[in-house]
Tab-separated table of C-alpha atoms in Angstrom:
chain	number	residue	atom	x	y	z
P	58	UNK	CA	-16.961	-21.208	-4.458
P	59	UNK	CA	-13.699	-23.132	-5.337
P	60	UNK	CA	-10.879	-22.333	-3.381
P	61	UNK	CA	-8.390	-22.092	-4.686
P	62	UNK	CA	-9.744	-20.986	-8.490
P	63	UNK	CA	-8.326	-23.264	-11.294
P	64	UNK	CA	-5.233	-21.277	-12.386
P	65	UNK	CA	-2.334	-21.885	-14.493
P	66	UNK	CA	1.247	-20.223	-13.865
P	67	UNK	CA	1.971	-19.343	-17.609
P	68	UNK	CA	5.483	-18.174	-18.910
P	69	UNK	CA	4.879	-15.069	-19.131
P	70	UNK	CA	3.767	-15.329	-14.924
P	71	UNK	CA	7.356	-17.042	-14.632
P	72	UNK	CA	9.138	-13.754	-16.744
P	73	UNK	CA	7.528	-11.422	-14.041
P	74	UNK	CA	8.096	-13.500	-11.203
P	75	UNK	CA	11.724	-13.728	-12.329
P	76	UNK	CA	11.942	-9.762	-12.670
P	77	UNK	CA	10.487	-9.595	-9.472
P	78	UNK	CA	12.767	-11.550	-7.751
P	79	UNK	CA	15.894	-10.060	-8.711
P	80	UNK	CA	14.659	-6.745	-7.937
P	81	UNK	CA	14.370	-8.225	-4.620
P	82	UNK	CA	17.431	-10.056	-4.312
P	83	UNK	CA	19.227	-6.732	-5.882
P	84	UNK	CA	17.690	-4.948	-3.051
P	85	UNK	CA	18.654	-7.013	0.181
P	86	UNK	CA	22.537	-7.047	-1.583
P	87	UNK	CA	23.118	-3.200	-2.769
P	88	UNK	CA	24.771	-1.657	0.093
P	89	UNK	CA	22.103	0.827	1.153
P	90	UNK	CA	22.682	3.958	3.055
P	91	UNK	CA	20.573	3.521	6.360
P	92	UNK	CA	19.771	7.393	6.419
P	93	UNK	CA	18.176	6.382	2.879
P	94	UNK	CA	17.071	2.934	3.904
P	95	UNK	CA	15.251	4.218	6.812
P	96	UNK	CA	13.405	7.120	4.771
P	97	UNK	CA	11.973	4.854	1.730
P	98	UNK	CA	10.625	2.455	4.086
P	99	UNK	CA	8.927	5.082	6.356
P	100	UNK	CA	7.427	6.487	2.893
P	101	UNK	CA	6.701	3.980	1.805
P	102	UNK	CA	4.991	2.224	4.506
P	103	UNK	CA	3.148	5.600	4.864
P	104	UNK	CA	2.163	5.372	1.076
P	105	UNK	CA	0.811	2.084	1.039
P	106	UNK	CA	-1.547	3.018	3.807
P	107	UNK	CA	-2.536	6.247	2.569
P	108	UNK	CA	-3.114	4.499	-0.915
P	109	UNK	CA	-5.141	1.625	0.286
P	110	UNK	CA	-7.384	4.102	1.601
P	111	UNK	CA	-7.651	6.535	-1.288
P	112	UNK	CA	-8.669	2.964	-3.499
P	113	UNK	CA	-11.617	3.292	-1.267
P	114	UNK	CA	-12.028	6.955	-1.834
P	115	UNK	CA	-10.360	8.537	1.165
P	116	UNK	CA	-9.416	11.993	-0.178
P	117	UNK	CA	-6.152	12.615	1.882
P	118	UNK	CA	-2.746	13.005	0.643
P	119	UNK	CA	0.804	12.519	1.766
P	120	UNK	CA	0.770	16.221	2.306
P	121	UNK	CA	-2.519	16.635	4.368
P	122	UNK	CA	-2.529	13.754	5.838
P	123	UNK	CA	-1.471	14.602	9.600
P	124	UNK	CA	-2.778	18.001	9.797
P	125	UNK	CA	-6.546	16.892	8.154
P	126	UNK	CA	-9.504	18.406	10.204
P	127	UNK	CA	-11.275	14.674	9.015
P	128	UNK	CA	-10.474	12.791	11.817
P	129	UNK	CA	-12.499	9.699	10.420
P	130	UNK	CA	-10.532	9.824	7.140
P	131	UNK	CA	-7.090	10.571	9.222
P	132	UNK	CA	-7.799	7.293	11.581
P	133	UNK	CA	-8.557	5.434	8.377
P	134	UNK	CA	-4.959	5.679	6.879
P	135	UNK	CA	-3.649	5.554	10.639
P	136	UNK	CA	-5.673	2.469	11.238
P	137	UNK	CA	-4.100	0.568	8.308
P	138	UNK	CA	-0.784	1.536	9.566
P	139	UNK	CA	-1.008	0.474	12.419
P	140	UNK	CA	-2.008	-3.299	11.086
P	141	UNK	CA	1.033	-3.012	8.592
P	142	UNK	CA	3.141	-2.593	11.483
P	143	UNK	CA	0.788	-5.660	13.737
P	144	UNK	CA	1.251	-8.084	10.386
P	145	UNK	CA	5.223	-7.610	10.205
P	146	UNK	CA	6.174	-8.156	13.758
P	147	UNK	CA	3.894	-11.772	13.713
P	148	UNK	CA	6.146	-14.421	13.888
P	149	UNK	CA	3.411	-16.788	12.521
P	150	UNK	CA	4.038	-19.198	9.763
P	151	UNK	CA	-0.017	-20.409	9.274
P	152	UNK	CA	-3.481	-17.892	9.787
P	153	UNK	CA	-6.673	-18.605	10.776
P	154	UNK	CA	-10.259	-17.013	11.210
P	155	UNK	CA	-8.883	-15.291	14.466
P	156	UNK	CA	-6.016	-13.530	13.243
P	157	UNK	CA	-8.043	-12.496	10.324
P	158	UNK	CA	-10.968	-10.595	12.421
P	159	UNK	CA	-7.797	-9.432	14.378
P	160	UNK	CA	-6.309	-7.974	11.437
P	161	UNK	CA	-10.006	-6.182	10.667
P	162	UNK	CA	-10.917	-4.797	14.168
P	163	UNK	CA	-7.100	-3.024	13.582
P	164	UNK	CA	-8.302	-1.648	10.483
P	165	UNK	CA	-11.927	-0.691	11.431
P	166	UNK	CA	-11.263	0.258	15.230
P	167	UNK	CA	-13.511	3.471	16.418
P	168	UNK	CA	-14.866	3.258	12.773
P	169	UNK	CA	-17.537	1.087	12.264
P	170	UNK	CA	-19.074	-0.559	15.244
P	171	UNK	CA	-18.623	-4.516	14.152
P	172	UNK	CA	-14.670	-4.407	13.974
P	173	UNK	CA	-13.408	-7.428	14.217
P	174	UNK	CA	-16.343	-9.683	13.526
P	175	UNK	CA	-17.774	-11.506	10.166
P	176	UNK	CA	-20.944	-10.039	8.811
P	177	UNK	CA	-24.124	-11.502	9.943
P	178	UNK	CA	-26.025	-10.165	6.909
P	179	UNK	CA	-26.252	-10.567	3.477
P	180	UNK	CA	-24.253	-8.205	1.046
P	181	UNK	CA	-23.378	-7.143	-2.404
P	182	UNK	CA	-20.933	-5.577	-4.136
P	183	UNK	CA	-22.392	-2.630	-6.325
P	184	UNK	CA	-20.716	-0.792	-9.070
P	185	UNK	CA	-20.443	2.720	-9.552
P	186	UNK	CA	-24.496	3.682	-10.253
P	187	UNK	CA	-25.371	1.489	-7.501
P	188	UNK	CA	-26.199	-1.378	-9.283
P	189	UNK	CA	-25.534	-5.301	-7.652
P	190	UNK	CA	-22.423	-6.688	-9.902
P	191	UNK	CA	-21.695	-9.894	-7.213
P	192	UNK	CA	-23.620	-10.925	-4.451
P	193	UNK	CA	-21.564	-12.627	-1.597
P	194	UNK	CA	-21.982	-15.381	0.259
P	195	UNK	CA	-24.677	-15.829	3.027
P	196	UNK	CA	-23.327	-15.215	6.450
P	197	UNK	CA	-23.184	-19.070	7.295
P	198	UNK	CA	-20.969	-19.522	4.785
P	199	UNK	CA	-18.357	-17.156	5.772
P	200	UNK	CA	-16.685	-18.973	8.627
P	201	UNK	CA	-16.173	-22.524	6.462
P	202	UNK	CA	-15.125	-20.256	3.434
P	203	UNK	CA	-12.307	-18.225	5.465
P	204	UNK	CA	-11.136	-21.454	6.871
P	205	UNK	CA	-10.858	-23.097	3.835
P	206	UNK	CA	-8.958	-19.998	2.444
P	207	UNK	CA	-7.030	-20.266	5.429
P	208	UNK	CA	-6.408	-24.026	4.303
P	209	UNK	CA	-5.185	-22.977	1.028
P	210	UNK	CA	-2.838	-20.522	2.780
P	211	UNK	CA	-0.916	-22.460	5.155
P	212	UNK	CA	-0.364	-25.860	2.642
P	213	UNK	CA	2.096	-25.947	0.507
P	214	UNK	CA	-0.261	-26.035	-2.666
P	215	UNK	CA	1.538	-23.171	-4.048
P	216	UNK	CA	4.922	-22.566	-3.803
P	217	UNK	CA	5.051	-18.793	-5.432
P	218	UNK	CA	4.295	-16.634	-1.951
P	219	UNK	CA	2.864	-13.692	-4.398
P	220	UNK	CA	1.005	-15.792	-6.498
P	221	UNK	CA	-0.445	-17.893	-3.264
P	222	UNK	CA	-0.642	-13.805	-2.002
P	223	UNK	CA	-2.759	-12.507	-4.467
P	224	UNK	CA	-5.015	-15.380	-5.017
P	225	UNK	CA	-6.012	-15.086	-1.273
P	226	UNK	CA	-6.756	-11.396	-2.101
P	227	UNK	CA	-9.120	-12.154	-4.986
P	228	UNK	CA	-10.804	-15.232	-2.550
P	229	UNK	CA	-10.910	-12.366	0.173
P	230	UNK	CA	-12.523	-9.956	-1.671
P	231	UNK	CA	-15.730	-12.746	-3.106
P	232	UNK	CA	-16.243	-13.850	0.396
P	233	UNK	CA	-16.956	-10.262	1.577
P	234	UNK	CA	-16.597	-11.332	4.916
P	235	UNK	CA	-16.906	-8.258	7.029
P	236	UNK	CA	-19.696	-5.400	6.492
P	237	UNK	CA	-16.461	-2.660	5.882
P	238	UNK	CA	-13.387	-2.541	5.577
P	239	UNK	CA	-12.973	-5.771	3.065
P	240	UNK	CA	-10.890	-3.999	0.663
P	241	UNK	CA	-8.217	-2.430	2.759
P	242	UNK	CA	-8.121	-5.743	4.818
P	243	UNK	CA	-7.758	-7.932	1.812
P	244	UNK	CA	-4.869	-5.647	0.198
P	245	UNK	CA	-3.176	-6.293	3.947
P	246	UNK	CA	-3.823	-10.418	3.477
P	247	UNK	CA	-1.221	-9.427	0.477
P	248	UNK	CA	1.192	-8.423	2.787
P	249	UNK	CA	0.483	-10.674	5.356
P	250	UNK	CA	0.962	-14.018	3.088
P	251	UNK	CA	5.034	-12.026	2.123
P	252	UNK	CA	5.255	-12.279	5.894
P	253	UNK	CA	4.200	-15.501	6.779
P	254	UNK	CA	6.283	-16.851	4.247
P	255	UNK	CA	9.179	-15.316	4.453
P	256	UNK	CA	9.050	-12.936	1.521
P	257	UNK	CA	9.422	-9.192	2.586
P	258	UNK	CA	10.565	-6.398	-0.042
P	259	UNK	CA	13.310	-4.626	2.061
P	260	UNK	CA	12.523	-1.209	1.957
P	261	UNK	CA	8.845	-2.178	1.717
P	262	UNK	CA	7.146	-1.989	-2.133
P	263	UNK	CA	3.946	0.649	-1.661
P	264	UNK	CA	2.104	-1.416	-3.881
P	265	UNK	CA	-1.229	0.220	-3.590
P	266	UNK	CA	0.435	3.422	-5.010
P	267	UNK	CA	0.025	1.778	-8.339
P	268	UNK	CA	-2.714	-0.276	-8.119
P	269	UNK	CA	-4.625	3.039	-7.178
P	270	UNK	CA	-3.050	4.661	-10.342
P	271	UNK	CA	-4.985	1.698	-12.098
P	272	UNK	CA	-8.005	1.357	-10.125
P	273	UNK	CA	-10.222	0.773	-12.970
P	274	UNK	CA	-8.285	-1.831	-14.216
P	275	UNK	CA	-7.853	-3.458	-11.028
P	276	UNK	CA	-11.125	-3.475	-9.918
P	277	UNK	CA	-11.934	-5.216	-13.510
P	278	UNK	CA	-9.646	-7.559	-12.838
P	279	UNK	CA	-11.408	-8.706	-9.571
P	280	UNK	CA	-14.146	-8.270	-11.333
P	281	UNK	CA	-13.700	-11.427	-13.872
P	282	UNK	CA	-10.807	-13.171	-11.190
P	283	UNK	CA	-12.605	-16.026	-10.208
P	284	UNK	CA	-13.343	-16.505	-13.893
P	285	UNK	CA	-10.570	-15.553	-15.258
P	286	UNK	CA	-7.427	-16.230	-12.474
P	287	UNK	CA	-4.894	-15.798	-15.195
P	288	UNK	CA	-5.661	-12.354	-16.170
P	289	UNK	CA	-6.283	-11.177	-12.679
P	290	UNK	CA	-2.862	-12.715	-11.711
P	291	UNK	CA	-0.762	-11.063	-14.666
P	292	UNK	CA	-2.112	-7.928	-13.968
P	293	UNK	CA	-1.368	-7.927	-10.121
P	294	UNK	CA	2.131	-9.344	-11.144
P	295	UNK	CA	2.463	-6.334	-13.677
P	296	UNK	CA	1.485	-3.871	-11.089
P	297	UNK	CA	3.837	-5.390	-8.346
P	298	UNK	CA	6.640	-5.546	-10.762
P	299	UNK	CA	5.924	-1.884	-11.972
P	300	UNK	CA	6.035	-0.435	-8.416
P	301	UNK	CA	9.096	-2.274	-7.355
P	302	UNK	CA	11.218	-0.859	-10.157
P	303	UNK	CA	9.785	2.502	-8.992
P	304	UNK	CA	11.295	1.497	-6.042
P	305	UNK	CA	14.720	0.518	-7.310
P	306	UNK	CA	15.294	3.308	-9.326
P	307	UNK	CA	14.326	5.549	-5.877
P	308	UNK	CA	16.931	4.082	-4.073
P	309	UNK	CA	19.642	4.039	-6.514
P	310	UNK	CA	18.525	7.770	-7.483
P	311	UNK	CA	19.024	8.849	-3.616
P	312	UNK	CA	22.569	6.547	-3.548
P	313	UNK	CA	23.920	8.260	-6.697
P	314	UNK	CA	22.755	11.711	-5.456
P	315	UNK	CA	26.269	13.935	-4.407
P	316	UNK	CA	26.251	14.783	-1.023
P	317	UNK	CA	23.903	12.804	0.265
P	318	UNK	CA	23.012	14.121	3.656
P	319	UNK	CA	20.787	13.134	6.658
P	320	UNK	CA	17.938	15.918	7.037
P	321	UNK	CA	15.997	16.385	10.001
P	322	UNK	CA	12.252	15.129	9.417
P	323	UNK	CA	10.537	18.359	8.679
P	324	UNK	CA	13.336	19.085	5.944
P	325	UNK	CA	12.740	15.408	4.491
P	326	UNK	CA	9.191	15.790	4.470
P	327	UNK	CA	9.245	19.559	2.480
P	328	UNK	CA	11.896	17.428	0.161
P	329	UNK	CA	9.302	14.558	-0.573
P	330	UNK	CA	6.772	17.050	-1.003
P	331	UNK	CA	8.459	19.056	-3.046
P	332	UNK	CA	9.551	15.785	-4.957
P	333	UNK	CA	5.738	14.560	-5.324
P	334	UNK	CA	4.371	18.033	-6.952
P	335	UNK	CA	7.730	19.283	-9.427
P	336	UNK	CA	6.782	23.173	-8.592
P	337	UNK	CA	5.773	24.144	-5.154
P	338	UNK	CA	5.459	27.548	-3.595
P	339	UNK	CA	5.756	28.509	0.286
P	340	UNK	CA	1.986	28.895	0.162
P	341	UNK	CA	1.679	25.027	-1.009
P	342	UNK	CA	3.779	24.445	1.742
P	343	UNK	CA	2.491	26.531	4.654
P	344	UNK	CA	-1.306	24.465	4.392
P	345	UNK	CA	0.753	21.145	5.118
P	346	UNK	CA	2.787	23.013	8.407
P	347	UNK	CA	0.049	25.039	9.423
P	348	UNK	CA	1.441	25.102	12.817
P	349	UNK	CA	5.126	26.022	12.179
P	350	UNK	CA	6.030	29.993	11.313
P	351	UNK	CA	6.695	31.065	8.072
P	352	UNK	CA	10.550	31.912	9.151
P	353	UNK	CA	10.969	28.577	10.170
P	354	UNK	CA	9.782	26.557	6.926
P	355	UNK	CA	11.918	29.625	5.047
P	356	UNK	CA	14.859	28.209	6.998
P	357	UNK	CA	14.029	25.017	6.051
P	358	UNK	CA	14.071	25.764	2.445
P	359	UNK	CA	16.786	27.782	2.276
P	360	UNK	CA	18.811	24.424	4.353
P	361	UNK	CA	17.609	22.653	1.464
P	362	UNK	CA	19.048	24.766	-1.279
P	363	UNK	CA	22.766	25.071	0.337
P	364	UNK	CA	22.411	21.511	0.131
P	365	UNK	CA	21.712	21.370	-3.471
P	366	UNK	CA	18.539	19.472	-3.199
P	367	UNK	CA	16.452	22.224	-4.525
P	368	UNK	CA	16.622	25.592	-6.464
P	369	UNK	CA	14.422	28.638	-6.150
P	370	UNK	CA	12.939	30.140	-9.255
P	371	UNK	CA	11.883	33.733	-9.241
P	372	UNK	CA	12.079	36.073	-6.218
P	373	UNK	CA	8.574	37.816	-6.038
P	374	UNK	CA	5.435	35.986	-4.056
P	375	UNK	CA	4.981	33.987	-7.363
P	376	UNK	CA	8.539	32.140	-7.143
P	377	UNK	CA	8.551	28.414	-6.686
P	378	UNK	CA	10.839	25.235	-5.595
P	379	UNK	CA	11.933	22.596	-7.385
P	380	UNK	CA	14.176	19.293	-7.263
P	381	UNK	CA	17.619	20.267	-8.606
């Protein structure tokens, strides 16, 4: 395996990168509100957990998320949270094989029983029938494959940090290094090359949201990446792009907003629900706080409407809430 793959950053990879970087540079100048600052990033840190998961076919949701009876599936998104939070207070600027089995026995703690070490098998990755589409490399030629990748990482080969960011993903996924957990640990390599090199998204871009809106796509793309690096990289750059405009037009939708006010987070959390789904009734609402009283999330509502964040439509048990 060649690492890095023979790529070429085309024009079109220099247009996106461009578009990428002035959302970013728009973002750390537009004076932010830090009621609103504080609530994308918590979102969105919360999305790109939850979403990293669902790629790999957790079923939870933003909604059900806390309250799930599926402890396994709840400690999966918790799990990858947790590591989000691990990979941005490192003060690192270079990785090795350590801080990469670190990063996995985050992910995979009280899940699967090898957290934290490199497979000492063979393994395969099979499509959806079950059939082989890539075998991976033999287990003694994991460690000199990571390092190498860690090589690639910490030179100064490539001097795009989401290009060098999403090659190392792709490299990641074809070495297969662990038994589980390769996917959610390589989409956190992502995140962990923005950190290491100084290139954070502040509020934080959920960028698995979209990549699991285009799952097929994307896992094509890894499919053909180390034989075809371009298109794998223009459609990760297309992705990234796509979700942080999302996240521009999110913040400058909650600056415009009159009366901007600071909710408590129960109210904030109906709000984003309520946001998420267009029409929700109390019903919808009541299976997220199963715990809290129906006259208390009522309050809550109502808080919400004399705030002229949402309206009520209809009176009878069939009425509904939406965004104003």
């Amino acid at each position: 395996m060649r690492i890095p793959p023979i790529y070429n950053i085309t024009s079109e990879m220099i247009e996106l990168l461009g578009k990428i970087e002035a959302i970013k540079q728009y973002l750390s100048t537009i004076n932010i509100p830090f009621n609103i600052r504080q609530k994308i990033q918590r979102i969105s840190l919360l999305k790109s957990s939850l979403y990293s998961a669902k790629i790999e076919g957790n079923p939870l949701t933003i909604e059900d998320y806390k309250d799930s009876p599926n402890k396994i599936k709840q400690l999966e998104i918790h799990n990858i949270e947790t590591a989000i939070d691990y990979i941005f207070k490192l003060k690192l600027k270079t990785i090795d094989n350590l801080l990469i089995k670190t990063i996995h026995k985050i992910v995979m703690n009280n899940i699967h029983y090898q957290a934290g070490y490199f497979r000492r098998e063979m393994s395969a990755i099979f499509n959806q029938v079950g059939v082989a589409v890539y075998v991976c490399p033999p287990p003694n030629q994991i460690e000199p494959l990571t390092s190498q990748l860690a090589n690639y990482i910490n030179s100064s080969t490539e001097k795009f940090p989401l290009i060098k960011a999403f090659i190392t993903h792709l490299v990641f996924e074809k070495i297969h290094p662990f038994l589980d957990g390769n996917g959610r640990v390589g989409r956190l390599m992502i995140s962990l090359i923005c950190q290491i090199d100084n290139y954070q998204f502040k509020p934080h871009v959920s960028f698995e949201e979209s990549l699991n809106e285009n799952k097929n796509d994307y896992y094509y793309s890894l499919d053909i990446g180390l034989k075809n690096p371009n298109d794998y990289l223009l459609f990760m750059l297309k992705t990234f792009h796509n979700q942080a405009e999302k996240l521009k037009k999110e913040i400058e939708l909650g600056i415009n907003k009159k009366n901007v006010v600071s909710l408590p987070p129960r109210q904030e959390e109906i709000l984003e629900i309520i946001k998420d789904h267009k029409n929700v009734s109390l019903d919808f609402i009541k299976r997220r706080f199963l715990k809290i009283p129906n006259r208390t999330l009522r309050y809550d509502l109502r808080k919400l409407s004399n705030a002229g964040l949402i309206i009520k439509i209809g009176r009878t048990k069939g009425s509904f809430y939406k965004i104003v």
